[in-house]
PDB file of C-alpha atoms in Angstrom:
ATOM      1  CA  MET A   1      -0.236  -0.101  -0.290  1.00 62.00           C
ATOM      2  CA  ALA A   2       1.423   3.721  -0.709  1.00 81.00           C
ATOM      3  CA  GLU A   3      -0.157   6.044   1.960  1.00 86.00           C
ATOM      4  CA  LYS A   4      -1.372   8.933  -0.010  1.00 93.00           C
ATOM      5  CA  LYS A   5      -3.394  12.281   1.587  1.00 93.00           C
ATOM      6  CA  VAL A   6      -6.492  14.164   0.073  1.00 96.00           C
ATOM      7  CA  TYR A   7      -6.672  17.711   0.213  1.00 96.00           C
ATOM      8  CA  PHE A   8     -10.176  19.724   0.223  1.00 97.00           C
ATOM      9  CA  PHE A   9     -10.625  23.061  -0.704  1.00 97.00           C
ATOM     10  CA  LYS A  10     -14.056  25.528  -0.981  1.00 97.00           C
ATOM     11  CA  VAL A  11     -14.464  26.482  -4.246  1.00 98.00           C
ATOM     12  CA  ASN A  12     -16.203  30.083  -4.288  1.00 97.00           C
ATOM     13  CA  LEU A  13     -17.459  31.679  -7.944  1.00 97.00           C
ATOM     14  CA  ARG A  14     -17.278  34.853  -9.165  1.00 97.00           C
ATOM     15  CA  THR A  15     -17.929  36.823 -12.113  1.00 96.00           C
ATOM     16  CA  LYS A  16     -14.857  38.572 -14.363  1.00 93.00           C
ATOM     17  CA  ASP A  17     -15.709  41.441 -12.205  1.00 92.00           C
ATOM     18  CA  GLY A  18     -14.924  39.984  -9.065  1.00 91.00           C
ATOM     19  CA  GLU A  19     -18.723  39.368  -7.659  1.00 94.00           C
ATOM     20  CA  ASP A  20     -19.404  36.641  -5.752  1.00 94.00           C
ATOM     21  CA  ILE A  21     -21.950  34.349  -7.410  1.00 96.00           C
ATOM     22  CA  ASP A  22     -23.559  31.160  -5.982  1.00 97.00           C
ATOM     23  CA  TYR A  23     -21.452  28.364  -6.232  1.00 97.00           C
ATOM     24  CA  LYS A  24     -24.222  26.089  -7.281  1.00 96.00           C
ATOM     25  CA  ASP A  25     -23.419  27.674 -10.879  1.00 97.00           C
ATOM     26  CA  LEU A  26     -20.178  25.746 -11.252  1.00 97.00           C
ATOM     27  CA  LYS A  27     -22.447  22.492 -12.425  1.00 98.00           C
ATOM     28  CA  ASP A  28     -23.195  24.571 -15.254  1.00 97.00           C
ATOM     29  CA  ILE A  29     -20.434  26.312 -16.661  1.00 98.00           C
ATOM     30  CA  PHE A  30     -18.168  23.096 -16.051  1.00 98.00           C
ATOM     31  CA  ILE A  31     -20.819  20.959 -18.235  1.00 98.00           C
ATOM     32  CA  ASP A  32     -20.580  24.110 -20.863  1.00 97.00           C
ATOM     33  CA  ILE A  33     -16.576  23.662 -20.769  1.00 98.00           C
ATOM     34  CA  ILE A  34     -16.652  20.295 -21.342  1.00 98.00           C
ATOM     35  CA  ASP A  35     -18.923  19.656 -23.921  1.00 97.00           C
ATOM     36  CA  LYS A  36     -17.649  22.640 -26.069  1.00 97.00           C
ATOM     37  CA  ASN A  37     -14.106  22.113 -25.887  1.00 97.00           C
ATOM     38  CA  ALA A  38     -13.025  18.386 -24.595  1.00 97.00           C
ATOM     39  CA  ILE A  39     -12.581  15.954 -27.561  1.00 96.00           C
ATOM     40  CA  GLU A  40     -13.981  12.401 -26.993  1.00 96.00           C
ATOM     41  CA  GLN A  41     -11.693   9.102 -25.852  1.00 94.00           C
ATOM     42  CA  ASP A  42     -13.195   5.544 -25.385  1.00 90.00           C
ATOM     43  CA  ASN A  43     -14.253   6.475 -21.586  1.00 92.00           C
ATOM     44  CA  PHE A  44     -13.253   9.889 -20.856  1.00 96.00           C
ATOM     45  CA  LYS A  45     -13.414  12.663 -22.375  1.00 97.00           C
ATOM     46  CA  SER A  46     -10.028  14.983 -22.704  1.00 97.00           C
ATOM     47  CA  ILE A  47      -9.422  18.846 -22.629  1.00 97.00           C
ATOM     48  CA  ASP A  48      -6.104  21.050 -22.878  1.00 95.00           C
ATOM     49  CA  LEU A  49      -5.967  23.538 -19.893  1.00 96.00           C
ATOM     50  CA  THR A  50      -2.277  24.863 -21.455  1.00 93.00           C
ATOM     51  CA  ILE A  51      -2.254  28.393 -21.407  1.00 87.00           C
ATOM     52  CA  ASP A  52      -0.678  29.945 -24.573  1.00 79.00           C
ATOM     53  CA  ASP A  53       2.788  30.834 -22.585  1.00 72.00           C
ATOM     54  CA  GLU A  54       3.242  27.377 -21.026  1.00 75.00           C
ATOM     55  CA  TYR A  55       5.469  25.020 -22.783  1.00 75.00           C
ATOM     56  CA  THR A  56       4.855  21.753 -21.482  1.00 85.00           C
ATOM     57  CA  HIS A  57       1.308  20.821 -21.701  1.00 91.00           C
ATOM     58  CA  ILE A  58      -1.629  20.072 -18.751  1.00 94.00           C
ATOM     59  CA  ILE A  59      -4.334  17.981 -19.726  1.00 96.00           C
ATOM     60  CA  TRP A  60      -7.555  17.002 -17.935  1.00 98.00           C
ATOM     61  CA  ASP A  61      -9.117  13.839 -18.489  1.00 98.00           C
ATOM     62  CA  ILE A  62     -12.854  13.794 -17.650  1.00 98.00           C
ATOM     63  CA  PHE A  63     -14.950  10.811 -16.217  1.00 98.00           C
ATOM     64  CA  ASP A  64     -17.377  11.803 -14.164  1.00 97.00           C
ATOM     65  CA  TYR A  65     -19.052  15.493 -15.139  1.00 97.00           C
ATOM     66  CA  GLU A  66     -23.004  15.362 -15.621  1.00 96.00           C
ATOM     67  CA  ASN A  67     -24.734  14.595 -12.285  1.00 96.00           C
ATOM     68  CA  SER A  68     -23.390  14.670  -8.665  1.00 96.00           C
ATOM     69  CA  ARG A  69     -19.786  15.355  -9.289  1.00 97.00           C
ATOM     70  CA  LEU A  70     -16.656  16.425 -11.854  1.00 98.00           C
ATOM     71  CA  PHE A  71     -14.195  14.022 -11.573  1.00 98.00           C
ATOM     72  CA  GLY A  72     -10.747  13.923 -13.712  1.00 98.00           C
ATOM     73  CA  ARG A  73      -7.175  12.999 -14.085  1.00 97.00           C
ATOM     74  CA  PHE A  74      -4.849  16.194 -14.088  1.00 97.00           C
ATOM     75  CA  SER A  75      -1.624  15.704 -15.651  1.00 96.00           C
ATOM     76  CA  LYS A  76       2.055  17.939 -16.159  1.00 94.00           C
ATOM     77  CA  GLN A  77       3.951  16.918 -19.003  1.00 91.00           C
ATOM     78  CA  LYS A  78       7.482  15.919 -17.972  1.00 89.00           C
ATOM     79  CA  PRO A  79      10.540  16.492 -20.407  1.00 84.00           C
ATOM     80  CA  SER A  80      11.151  12.743 -22.548  1.00 81.00           C
ATOM     81  CA  ASN A  81      14.732  13.223 -21.829  1.00 81.00           C
ATOM     82  CA  THR A  82      14.518  12.415 -17.941  1.00 80.00           C
ATOM     83  CA  MET A  83      13.476   8.986 -18.328  1.00 82.00           C
ATOM     84  CA  ILE A  84      14.454   6.118 -20.305  1.00 83.00           C
ATOM     85  CA  LYS A  85      12.744   2.546 -20.960  1.00 85.00           C
ATOM     86  CA  ARG A  86      14.845  -0.753 -20.432  1.00 86.00           C
ATOM     87  CA  TYR A  87      14.487  -4.240 -21.497  1.00 88.00           C
ATOM     88  CA  TYR A  88      16.186  -6.023 -18.842  1.00 87.00           C
ATOM     89  CA  LYS A  89      17.092  -9.526 -19.755  1.00 87.00           C
ATOM     90  CA  THR A  90      18.897  -7.660 -23.112  1.00 83.00           C
ATOM     91  CA  MET A  91      19.547  -4.373 -20.399  1.00 84.00           C
ATOM     92  CA  GLU A  92      19.223  -2.266 -23.724  1.00 89.00           C
ATOM     93  CA  LYS A  93      17.153   1.067 -23.834  1.00 88.00           C
ATOM     94  CA  GLU A  94      15.052   2.866 -25.709  1.00 86.00           C
ATOM     95  CA  ASN A  95      14.452   6.341 -25.677  1.00 83.00           C
ATOM     96  CA  ILE A  96      10.690   7.793 -24.991  1.00 80.00           C
ATOM     97  CA  GLY A  97       9.360  10.375 -27.380  1.00 69.00           C
ATOM     98  CA  ASP A  98      10.523  11.629 -30.737  1.00 67.00           C
ATOM     99  CA  GLY A  99      12.238  14.790 -29.824  1.00 67.00           C
ATOM    100  CA  ASP A 100       9.378  16.924 -30.132  1.00 70.00           C
ATOM    101  CA  GLU A 101       7.689  17.749 -27.100  1.00 69.00           C
ATOM    102  CA  ARG A 102       4.773  19.931 -28.612  1.00 72.00           C
ATOM    103  CA  THR A 103       3.159  16.525 -30.662  1.00 72.00           C
ATOM    104  CA  ALA A 104       3.542  13.913 -28.160  1.00 80.00           C
ATOM    105  CA  GLY A 105       5.276  13.014 -24.042  1.00 81.00           C
ATOM    106  CA  ILE A 106       4.643  12.020 -21.051  1.00 82.00           C
ATOM    107  CA  GLU A 107       3.339  13.168 -17.710  1.00 87.00           C
ATOM    108  CA  GLN A 108       2.378  12.577 -14.080  1.00 91.00           C
ATOM    109  CA  TYR A 109      -0.722  12.956 -12.810  1.00 95.00           C
ATOM    110  CA  THR A 110      -3.299  12.972  -9.610  1.00 97.00           C
ATOM    111  CA  TYR A 111      -6.592  12.854  -9.262  1.00 98.00           C
ATOM    112  CA  GLY A 112      -9.380  15.445  -8.397  1.00 98.00           C
ATOM    113  CA  ASN A 113     -12.904  15.858  -7.464  1.00 98.00           C
ATOM    114  CA  LEU A 114     -15.653  18.699  -7.320  1.00 98.00           C
ATOM    115  CA  ASP A 115     -18.747  17.846  -5.333  1.00 98.00           C
ATOM    116  CA  TYR A 116     -21.315  20.206  -6.948  1.00 98.00           C
ATOM    117  CA  ASP A 117     -23.642  19.954  -4.181  1.00 97.00           C
ATOM    118  CA  THR A 118     -21.415  21.798  -1.442  1.00 97.00           C
ATOM    119  CA  GLY A 119     -18.376  23.458  -3.708  1.00 98.00           C
ATOM    120  CA  ILE A 120     -15.531  21.525  -1.712  1.00 98.00           C
ATOM    121  CA  PHE A 121     -12.676  20.094  -4.380  1.00 98.00           C
ATOM    122  CA  SER A 122     -10.803  17.188  -3.347  1.00 98.00           C
ATOM    123  CA  ILE A 123      -7.454  16.642  -5.075  1.00 98.00           C
ATOM    124  CA  VAL A 124      -4.692  13.979  -4.033  1.00 96.00           C
ATOM    125  CA  GLY A 125      -1.223  14.883  -3.047  1.00 86.00           C
ATOM    126  CA  ALA A 126       1.245  14.033  -5.702  1.00 88.00           C
ATOM    127  CA  LEU A 127       4.838  15.424  -6.479  1.00 87.00           C
ATOM    128  CA  GLY A 128       5.466  16.872  -9.712  1.00 89.00           C
ATOM    129  CA  ALA A 129       1.445  16.767 -10.956  1.00 93.00           C
ATOM    130  CA  PRO A 130      -0.635  19.537 -11.023  1.00 94.00           C
ATOM    131  CA  ASN A 131      -1.781  20.991  -8.321  1.00 95.00           C
ATOM    132  CA  GLU A 132      -5.577  21.950  -7.587  1.00 95.00           C
ATOM    133  CA  LYS A 133      -5.500  25.759  -9.057  1.00 94.00           C
ATOM    134  CA  ALA A 134      -5.890  23.344 -12.975  1.00 95.00           C
ATOM    135  CA  ILE A 135      -9.187  23.158 -12.197  1.00 96.00           C
ATOM    136  CA  ALA A 136      -9.464  27.192 -12.413  1.00 96.00           C
ATOM    137  CA  LYS A 137      -7.625  27.120 -16.076  1.00 94.00           C
ATOM    138  CA  ALA A 138     -10.385  25.432 -17.398  1.00 96.00           C
ATOM    139  CA  LEU A 139     -12.326  29.194 -16.657  1.00 96.00           C
ATOM    140  CA  TRP A 140      -9.287  31.242 -17.322  1.00 94.00           C
ATOM    141  CA  LYS A 141      -9.382  29.454 -20.696  1.00 95.00           C
ATOM    142  CA  TYR A 142     -12.810  28.629 -22.119  1.00 96.00           C
ATOM    143  CA  ASN A 143     -14.948  31.035 -20.560  1.00 97.00           C
ATOM    144  CA  ARG A 144     -13.566  34.501 -18.633  1.00 95.00           C
ATOM    145  CA  ASP A 145     -16.641  35.253 -17.822  1.00 96.00           C
ATOM    146  CA  TYR A 146     -15.735  33.911 -14.296  1.00 97.00           C
ATOM    147  CA  GLN A 147     -13.468  32.767 -11.968  1.00 96.00           C
ATOM    148  CA  ILE A 148     -12.863  30.715  -9.302  1.00 96.00           C
ATOM    149  CA  GLU A 149     -11.024  30.980  -5.846  1.00 96.00           C
ATOM    150  CA  LEU A 150      -9.394  27.678  -4.046  1.00 97.00           C
ATOM    151  CA  VAL A 151      -9.727  27.924  -0.349  1.00 96.00           C
ATOM    152  CA  PRO A 152      -7.423  25.319   1.447  1.00 95.00           C
ATOM    153  CA  ILE A 153     -10.015  24.369   4.100  1.00 95.00           C
ATOM    154  CA  PRO A 154      -8.207  24.872   7.685  1.00 93.00           C
ATOM    155  CA  ASN A 155      -6.781  21.676   9.958  1.00 93.00           C
ATOM    156  CA  ALA A 156      -6.872  24.066  12.934  1.00 91.00           C
ATOM    157  CA  GLN A 157     -10.928  24.065  12.269  1.00 89.00           C
ATOM    158  CA  ALA A 158     -10.832  20.391  12.024  1.00 90.00           C
ATOM    159  CA  ILE A 159      -9.289  19.833  15.477  1.00 92.00           C
ATOM    160  CA  GLN A 160     -11.164  22.864  17.165  1.00 92.00           C
ATOM    161  CA  ASP A 161     -14.277  21.346  16.369  1.00 89.00           C
ATOM    162  CA  ILE A 162     -12.927  18.276  18.028  1.00 92.00           C
ATOM    163  CA  TYR A 163     -11.445  20.302  21.313  1.00 92.00           C
ATOM    164  CA  GLU A 164     -15.342  21.911  21.459  1.00 90.00           C
ATOM    165  CA  GLY A 165     -17.745  18.670  20.452  1.00 90.00           C
ATOM    166  CA  GLU A 166     -19.925  16.839  22.480  1.00 92.00           C
ATOM    167  CA  GLY A 167     -18.758  13.800  23.448  1.00 94.00           C
ATOM    168  CA  ALA A 168     -15.198  14.046  22.543  1.00 95.00           C
ATOM    169  CA  GLU A 169     -13.268  11.225  22.453  1.00 95.00           C
ATOM    170  CA  ILE A 170      -9.549  10.432  21.723  1.00 96.00           C
ATOM    171  CA  THR A 171      -9.054   5.923  20.451  1.00 96.00           C
ATOM    172  CA  ARG A 172      -5.112   6.902  19.595  1.00 95.00           C
ATOM    173  CA  VAL A 173      -2.181   9.021  20.517  1.00 96.00           C
ATOM    174  CA  GLU A 174       1.180   9.165  17.984  1.00 95.00           C
ATOM    175  CA  ILE A 175       3.807  10.899  18.799  1.00 94.00           C
ATOM    176  CA  GLU A 176       7.033  11.244  17.429  1.00 93.00           C
ATOM    177  CA  VAL A 177      10.004  12.726  19.296  1.00 87.00           C
ATOM    178  CA  PRO A 178      13.923  13.465  18.613  1.00 84.00           C
ATOM    179  CA  LEU A 179      16.249  10.611  19.722  1.00 75.00           C
ATOM    180  CA  PRO A 180      16.210  10.728  23.911  1.00 72.00           C
ATOM    181  CA  GLU A 181      19.833  10.862  25.664  1.00 71.00           C
ATOM    182  CA  ALA A 182      21.334   7.934  26.133  1.00 69.00           C
ATOM    183  CA  GLY A 183      20.021   6.935  29.925  1.00 70.00           C
ATOM    184  CA  VAL A 184      16.598   6.833  28.703  1.00 72.00           C
ATOM    185  CA  LEU A 185      17.486   4.321  25.964  1.00 69.00           C
ATOM    186  CA  GLN A 186      19.356   2.368  28.149  1.00 72.00           C
ATOM    187  CA  GLN A 187      16.491   2.170  30.813  1.00 73.00           C
ATOM    188  CA  ILE A 188      13.568   1.260  28.368  1.00 75.00           C
ATOM    189  CA  PHE A 189      15.965  -1.549  26.154  1.00 73.00           C
ATOM    190  CA  ASN A 190      18.210  -2.030  28.758  1.00 74.00           C
ATOM    191  CA  TRP A 191      20.949  -1.397  26.185  1.00 70.00           C
ATOM    192  CA  ASP A 192      25.008  -1.454  27.774  1.00 68.00           C
ATOM    193  CA  ASP A 193      26.778   1.746  26.808  1.00 67.00           C
ATOM    194  CA  ASP A 194      28.530   0.657  24.088  1.00 67.00           C
ATOM    195  CA  GLN A 195      25.211  -0.454  22.172  1.00 62.00           C
ATOM    196  CA  VAL A 196      23.999   2.916  22.934  1.00 64.00           C
ATOM    197  CA  ILE A 197      26.703   4.429  21.453  1.00 61.00           C
ATOM    198  CA  ASN A 198      27.056   2.513  18.350  1.00 66.00           C
ATOM    199  CA  VAL A 199      22.988   3.154  17.597  1.00 64.00           C
ATOM    200  CA  MET A 200      23.353   7.005  18.290  1.00 66.00           C
ATOM    201  CA  GLY A 201      26.565   7.880  16.491  1.00 58.00           C
ATOM    202  CA  ASP A 202      25.942  10.404  14.107  1.00 57.00           C
ATOM    203  CA  ARG A 203      22.746   8.934  12.837  1.00 63.00           C
ATOM    204  CA  ASN A 204      19.645  10.898  11.901  1.00 72.00           C
ATOM    205  CA  LEU A 205      17.323   9.035  14.823  1.00 75.00           C
ATOM    206  CA  SER A 206      14.036   9.458  16.292  1.00 82.00           C
ATOM    207  CA  ALA A 207      11.695   7.663  18.645  1.00 83.00           C
ATOM    208  CA  GLY A 208       7.906   7.347  18.624  1.00 89.00           C
ATOM    209  CA  VAL A 209       5.455   6.511  20.745  1.00 89.00           C
ATOM    210  CA  VAL A 210       1.474   5.367  20.733  1.00 93.00           C
ATOM    211  CA  LEU A 211      -0.885   5.748  22.873  1.00 92.00           C
ATOM    212  CA  LYS A 212      -3.842   3.076  22.350  1.00 92.00           C
ATOM    213  CA  PRO A 213      -6.066   1.007  24.576  1.00 91.00           C
ATOM    214  CA  LEU A 214      -5.568  -2.745  25.126  1.00 88.00           C
ATOM    215  CA  ALA A 215      -9.916  -3.537  24.622  1.00 84.00           C
ATOM    216  CA  ARG A 216     -10.352  -2.919  20.242  1.00 81.00           C
ATOM    217  CA  LYS A 217     -12.898  -0.336  20.921  1.00 82.00           C
ATOM    218  CA  GLY A 218     -11.186   1.438  23.725  1.00 90.00           C
ATOM    219  CA  ARG A 219     -10.672   4.557  24.486  1.00 93.00           C
ATOM    220  CA  ILE A 220      -7.805   6.985  26.079  1.00 95.00           C
ATOM    221  CA  THR A 221     -10.012   9.815  26.756  1.00 95.00           C
ATOM    222  CA  ARG A 222     -14.127   9.829  27.743  1.00 92.00           C
ATOM    223  CA  ASP A 223     -15.301  12.993  27.777  1.00 93.00           C
ATOM    224  CA  THR A 224     -15.238  16.187  26.171  1.00 93.00           C
ATOM    225  CA  GLU A 225     -12.875  17.424  29.418  1.00 94.00           C
ATOM    226  CA  GLU A 226     -10.444  15.119  29.447  1.00 94.00           C
ATOM    227  CA  THR A 227      -9.540  15.320  25.527  1.00 95.00           C
ATOM    228  CA  LYS A 228      -9.756  19.129  25.837  1.00 94.00           C
ATOM    229  CA  GLY A 229      -7.060  18.273  28.797  1.00 94.00           C
ATOM    230  CA  LEU A 230      -5.068  15.714  26.536  1.00 95.00           C
ATOM    231  CA  LEU A 231      -5.096  18.085  23.691  1.00 94.00           C
ATOM    232  CA  ASP A 232      -3.634  20.999  25.699  1.00 94.00           C
ATOM    233  CA  CYS A 233      -1.010  18.815  27.033  1.00 94.00           C
ATOM    234  CA  ILE A 234       0.190  18.115  23.349  1.00 93.00           C
ATOM    235  CA  SER A 235      -0.280  21.313  22.533  1.00 91.00           C
ATOM    236  CA  ARG A 236       2.356  22.993  25.301  1.00 91.00           C
ATOM    237  CA  ASN A 237       4.698  20.320  24.398  1.00 91.00           C
ATOM    238  CA  LYS A 238       4.561  20.568  19.990  1.00 89.00           C
ATOM    239  CA  ALA A 239       7.788  22.095  20.058  1.00 88.00           C
ATOM    240  CA  GLY A 240       9.573  19.281  21.552  1.00 89.00           C
ATOM    241  CA  TYR A 241       8.038  17.053  18.883  1.00 92.00           C
ATOM    242  CA  ASN A 242       8.771  15.509  15.320  1.00 92.00           C
ATOM    243  CA  LYS A 243       5.319  14.493  14.693  1.00 92.00           C
ATOM    244  CA  ALA A 244       1.932  13.989  16.567  1.00 94.00           C
ATOM    245  CA  ARG A 245      -1.144  12.488  15.319  1.00 94.00           C
ATOM    246  CA  ILE A 246      -4.914  11.471  16.853  1.00 95.00           C
ATOM    247  CA  LYS A 247      -7.779   9.398  16.398  1.00 94.00           C
ATOM    248  CA  ALA A 248     -10.899  11.004  17.906  1.00 95.00           C
ATOM    249  CA  LYS A 249     -14.360  11.225  17.270  1.00 93.00           C
ATOM    250  CA  THR A 250     -17.601  13.328  19.072  1.00 93.00           C
ATOM    251  CA  ILE A 251     -21.417  12.418  18.550  1.00 91.00           C
ATOM    252  CA  ASN A 252     -21.475  13.834  15.422  1.00 85.00           C
ATOM    253  CA  LYS A 253     -18.267  13.271  14.056  1.00 86.00           C
ATOM    254  CA  LYS A 254     -16.881   9.789  12.941  1.00 87.00           C
ATOM    255  CA  LEU A 255     -13.616   8.881  14.055  1.00 90.00           C
ATOM    256  CA  ARG A 256     -10.752   9.312  11.702  1.00 89.00           C
ATOM    257  CA  GLU A 257      -7.384  10.646  12.165  1.00 90.00           C
ATOM    258  CA  TYR A 258      -6.017  14.269  12.376  1.00 93.00           C
ATOM    259  CA  ASP A 259      -2.466  15.519  12.005  1.00 92.00           C
ATOM    260  CA  LEU A 260      -1.905  18.345  14.561  1.00 92.00           C
ATOM    261  CA  PHE A 261       1.100  18.957  12.397  1.00 92.00           C
ATOM    262  CA  ASP A 262      -0.412  19.780   8.835  1.00 91.00           C
ATOM    263  CA  GLN A 263      -1.469  23.342   8.352  1.00 92.00           C
ATOM    264  CA  TYR A 264      -4.664  21.955   5.861  1.00 93.00           C
ATOM    265  CA  PHE A 265      -7.247  19.524   6.148  1.00 92.00           C
ATOM    266  CA  SER A 266      -6.750  16.161   4.819  1.00 93.00           C
ATOM    267  CA  TYR A 267      -7.424  12.284   4.905  1.00 91.00           C
ATOM    268  CA  PRO A 268      -5.041   9.233   4.339  1.00 90.00           C
ATOM    269  CA  ILE A 269      -5.722   6.931   1.811  1.00 93.00           C
ATOM    270  CA  ASP A 270      -4.065   3.523   0.783  1.00 91.00           C
ATOM    271  CA  ILE A 271      -3.371   3.161  -2.822  1.00 93.00           C
ATOM    272  CA  ALA A 272      -2.253   0.011  -3.854  1.00 89.00           C
ATOM    273  CA  PRO A 273      -0.301  -0.066  -6.997  1.00 89.00           C
ATOM    274  CA  TYR A 274      -0.687  -3.974  -7.573  1.00 88.00           C
ATOM    275  CA  HIS A 275      -2.422  -7.095  -6.206  1.00 90.00           C
ATOM    276  CA  MET A 276      -1.082 -10.327  -5.977  1.00 89.00           C
ATOM    277  CA  GLN A 277      -1.253 -13.286  -8.293  1.00 89.00           C
ATOM    278  CA  GLY A 278       0.085 -16.092  -6.791  1.00 88.00           C
ATOM    279  CA  SER A 279       3.485 -15.419  -5.705  1.00 89.00           C
ATOM    280  CA  LYS A 280       3.822 -12.305  -8.814  1.00 91.00           C
ATOM    281  CA  ARG A 281       3.143  -8.890  -8.304  1.00 91.00           C
ATOM    282  CA  ILE A 282       0.735  -7.814 -11.166  1.00 93.00           C
ATOM    283  CA  TYR A 283       0.755  -4.125 -11.352  1.00 92.00           C
ATOM    284  CA  PHE A 284      -2.672  -2.133 -12.099  1.00 93.00           C
ATOM    285  CA  THR A 285      -2.732  -0.594 -15.321  1.00 94.00           C
ATOM    286  CA  VAL A 286      -3.251   3.215 -15.671  1.00 92.00           C
ATOM    287  CA  ASP A 287      -7.549   2.537 -16.601  1.00 93.00           C
ATOM    288  CA  GLU A 288      -7.178   0.651 -13.613  1.00 94.00           C
ATOM    289  CA  LEU A 289      -6.218   2.853 -11.048  1.00 95.00           C
ATOM    290  CA  VAL A 290      -8.931   5.620 -12.320  1.00 96.00           C
ATOM    291  CA  ASP A 291     -11.140   3.790 -10.945  1.00 96.00           C
ATOM    292  CA  ILE A 292      -9.152   2.872  -7.546  1.00 96.00           C
ATOM    293  CA  TYR A 293      -8.188   6.869  -7.265  1.00 96.00           C
ATOM    294  CA  ARG A 294     -12.499   7.630  -7.172  1.00 97.00           C
ATOM    295  CA  GLN A 295     -13.163   5.335  -4.915  1.00 96.00           C
ATOM    296  CA  ASN A 296     -10.616   6.285  -2.418  1.00 97.00           C
ATOM    297  CA  ILE A 297     -11.128   9.868  -2.943  1.00 97.00           C
ATOM    298  CA  VAL A 298     -15.267   9.883  -3.071  1.00 97.00           C
ATOM    299  CA  TYR A 299     -14.874   8.197   0.188  1.00 95.00           C
ATOM    300  CA  SER A 300     -12.368  10.738   2.284  1.00 95.00           C
ATOM    301  CA  PHE A 301     -15.070  13.445   0.976  1.00 96.00           C
ATOM    302  CA  GLU A 302     -18.125  11.471   2.209  1.00 95.00           C
ATOM    303  CA  THR A 303     -16.353  10.169   5.715  1.00 91.00           C
ATOM    304  CA  ASN A 304     -16.079  14.015   6.122  1.00 91.00           C
ATOM    305  CA  ARG A 305     -18.437  15.616   4.389  1.00 92.00           C
ATOM    306  CA  ARG A 306     -20.765  16.430   7.911  1.00 89.00           C
ATOM    307  CA  LEU A 307     -17.628  17.767   9.269  1.00 89.00           C
ATOM    308  CA  LEU A 308     -16.442  19.587   5.447  1.00 93.00           C
ATOM    309  CA  LYS A 309     -19.790  21.359   5.592  1.00 92.00           C
ATOM    310  CA  LEU A 310     -19.978  22.714   8.948  1.00 87.00           C
ATOM    311  CA  ILE A 311     -16.812  24.412   8.576  1.00 91.00           C
ATOM    312  CA  VAL A 312     -17.448  26.136   5.172  1.00 92.00           C
ATOM    313  CA  SER A 313     -20.576  26.359   6.303  1.00 91.00           C
ATOM    314  CA  ARG A 314     -22.341  24.899   3.281  1.00 91.00           C
TER     315      ARG A 314
END
């Protein structure tokens, strides 16, 4: 499994003069842009988001757009001379592309989903792929009567809702700190001096602590006051941590993980790049990954829909 994060953005819609209008008009605007400008493929539509002065292409492949959501794959062209293809039995290599980057190229991609009802855009963070601003390029290039603003949904607000939520409970705490002093390691692991020195040396190490109940459905804190006290304690000592995560819930919010170091609201997903066939790894094709990403992104949004709507007041 490869863990990735889905980030969420509130989408505001405005006229070209900057006047705020109903975000629910986004559905009709995008349908019109796609119907007029996209090129039909076998099971999706492709639209070029490349702006005139950009050398490398940005492409949007759209799989859903006419019903409740706008789901697609955003791709950014990469120079073909940064990769080669190799045949491992002979060790022969083959160049990728014909050298003319204007007509064909290789791309890195990610996936994004706009929920029409809430105006919340979800995107999987992916190094080298387009970010959330790619969706705004569609209006800039194809309909300048409108513009959209993507506002990242803050993680602090989500944590505050747990802090103040009715019946708040924490079920897991994970803390990572710089490697403790030798004396602490000796006490915990019963290491002798030489072992401690050898392990610590010049290595860049850290230590992690996971606090969780023994029972599967147990809890660390039992009510809002205890939850506030534990969160206050973690916050006071946060400067000494490398990482701090909790799993928590309230009466109105399902159990989920909160990263206390993350500035923006996110939700972790596990993407399996392959499946096992006997003892062999069979990697999913790009087409097969579409449904895997779609299911995970939609699930991550639906799981957090109520909380996200509360934060953005929609």
